[in-house]
mmCIF file of N, CA and C in Angstrom:
data_model
loop_
_atom_site.group_PDB
_atom_site.id
_atom_site.type_symbol
_atom_site.label_atom_id
_atom_site.label_comp_id
_atom_site.label_asym_id
_atom_site.label_seq_id
_atom_site.Cartn_x
_atom_site.Cartn_y
_atom_site.Cartn_z
ATOM 1 N N MET A 853 24.586 95.625 -0.350
ATOM 2 C CA MET A 853 26.072 94.842 -1.253
ATOM 3 C C MET A 853 26.962 94.446 -0.407
ATOM 4 N N ILE A 854 27.388 93.291 -0.460
ATOM 5 C CA ILE A 854 28.591 92.612 -0.139
ATOM 6 C C ILE A 854 29.896 93.676 -0.673
ATOM 7 N N ASP A 855 30.490 93.913 0.005
ATOM 8 C CA ASP A 855 32.274 94.529 -0.475
ATOM 9 C C ASP A 855 32.923 93.368 -0.509
ATOM 10 N N PHE A 856 33.215 92.696 -1.711
ATOM 11 C CA PHE A 856 34.530 91.550 -1.966
ATOM 12 C C PHE A 856 35.461 92.167 -1.946
ATOM 13 N N GLY A 857 36.463 91.622 -1.827
ATOM 14 C CA GLY A 857 37.885 91.938 -2.055
ATOM 15 C C GLY A 857 38.718 91.358 -2.943
ATOM 16 N N PHE A 858 39.473 91.937 -3.732
ATOM 17 C CA PHE A 858 39.874 91.077 -5.080
ATOM 18 C C PHE A 858 40.513 89.854 -4.995
ATOM 19 N N ASP A 859 40.824 89.606 -3.726
ATOM 20 C CA ASP A 859 41.483 88.298 -3.612
ATOM 21 C C ASP A 859 40.451 87.043 -3.618
ATOM 22 N N LYS A 860 39.275 87.521 -2.706
ATOM 23 C CA LYS A 860 38.208 86.711 -2.731
ATOM 24 C C LYS A 860 37.340 86.649 -3.793
ATOM 25 N N ILE A 861 37.211 87.722 -4.802
ATOM 26 C CA ILE A 861 36.972 87.333 -6.404
ATOM 27 C C ILE A 861 37.893 86.574 -6.997
ATOM 28 N N ALA A 862 39.214 86.146 -7.067
ATOM 29 C CA ALA A 862 40.048 85.606 -7.625
ATOM 30 C C ALA A 862 39.596 84.003 -7.025
ATOM 31 N N LEU A 863 39.948 84.254 -5.793
ATOM 32 C CA LEU A 863 39.156 83.065 -5.172
ATOM 33 C C LEU A 863 38.261 82.182 -5.924
ATOM 34 N N ILE A 864 37.267 82.899 -5.493
ATOM 35 C CA ILE A 864 35.658 82.419 -6.073
ATOM 36 C C ILE A 864 35.921 81.635 -7.750
ATOM 37 N N GLY A 865 36.875 83.072 -8.410
ATOM 38 C CA GLY A 865 37.021 82.201 -9.937
ATOM 39 C C GLY A 865 37.807 80.719 -9.965
ATOM 40 N N ALA A 866 38.895 80.990 -9.404
ATOM 41 C CA ALA A 866 39.553 79.508 -9.434
ATOM 42 C C ALA A 866 38.752 78.561 -8.882
ATOM 43 N N VAL A 867 37.514 78.757 -7.615
ATOM 44 C CA VAL A 867 37.193 77.498 -7.517
ATOM 45 C C VAL A 867 36.248 77.025 -8.260
ATOM 46 N N ALA A 868 35.408 78.411 -8.997
ATOM 47 C CA ALA A 868 34.512 77.895 -10.097
ATOM 48 C C ALA A 868 35.231 76.621 -11.323
ATOM 49 N N LEU A 869 36.223 77.554 -11.913
ATOM 50 C CA LEU A 869 37.038 77.076 -12.562
ATOM 51 C C LEU A 869 37.329 76.008 -12.403
ATOM 52 N N ILE A 870 37.826 75.043 -11.282
ATOM 53 C CA ILE A 870 37.948 73.821 -10.888
ATOM 54 C C ILE A 870 36.705 72.988 -10.723
ATOM 55 N N VAL A 871 35.823 73.661 -10.508
ATOM 56 C CA VAL A 871 34.456 72.941 -10.057
ATOM 57 C C VAL A 871 33.582 72.886 -11.262
ATOM 58 N N ILE A 872 33.096 73.763 -12.470
ATOM 59 C CA ILE A 872 32.665 73.758 -13.335
ATOM 60 C C ILE A 872 33.578 73.335 -14.756
ATOM 61 N N GLY A 873 34.879 73.545 -14.697
ATOM 62 C CA GLY A 873 35.601 72.944 -15.707
ATOM 63 C C GLY A 873 35.892 74.229 -16.996
ATOM 64 N N PRO A 874 36.962 74.451 -17.054
ATOM 65 C CA PRO A 874 37.260 75.933 -18.587
ATOM 66 C C PRO A 874 36.795 75.740 -19.487
ATOM 67 N N GLU A 875 35.819 74.394 -20.095
ATOM 68 C CA GLU A 875 35.233 75.064 -21.022
ATOM 69 C C GLU A 875 33.722 75.116 -21.396
ATOM 70 N N LYS A 876 32.966 75.097 -19.500
ATOM 71 C CA LYS A 876 31.886 75.294 -19.506
ATOM 72 C C LYS A 876 31.877 77.023 -18.622
ATOM 73 N N LEU A 877 33.029 77.280 -18.312
ATOM 74 C CA LEU A 877 33.146 78.745 -18.018
ATOM 75 C C LEU A 877 32.638 79.958 -18.483
ATOM 76 N N PRO A 878 33.181 79.993 -19.955
ATOM 77 C CA PRO A 878 32.484 81.401 -20.782
ATOM 78 C C PRO A 878 31.545 80.991 -21.050
ATOM 79 N N LYS A 879 30.460 80.038 -21.418
ATOM 80 C CA LYS A 879 28.949 80.312 -21.154
ATOM 81 C C LYS A 879 28.658 80.849 -20.058
ATOM 82 N N LEU A 880 28.806 80.290 -18.956
ATOM 83 C CA LEU A 880 28.535 80.838 -17.492
ATOM 84 C C LEU A 880 28.700 82.200 -17.535
ATOM 85 N N ALA A 881 29.769 82.628 -18.119
ATOM 86 C CA ALA A 881 30.392 84.001 -17.487
ATOM 87 C C ALA A 881 29.284 84.924 -18.530
ATOM 88 N N ARG A 882 28.704 84.396 -19.742
ATOM 89 C CA ARG A 882 27.908 85.199 -20.572
ATOM 90 C C ARG A 882 26.685 85.427 -20.204
ATOM 91 N N THR A 883 26.147 84.308 -19.477
ATOM 92 C CA THR A 883 24.574 83.882 -18.764
ATOM 93 C C THR A 883 24.716 85.097 -17.427
ATOM 94 N N VAL A 884 25.880 85.489 -17.053
ATOM 95 C CA VAL A 884 25.541 86.559 -15.443
ATOM 96 C C VAL A 884 25.629 87.881 -16.268
#
């Protein structure tokens, strides 16, 4: 298992928010 720091998780979340868009993110979060 890869050890993610909170800063990396926040960064990935921010990038996902920009790339995917805020309106699609909740749907994606439910899928995961």
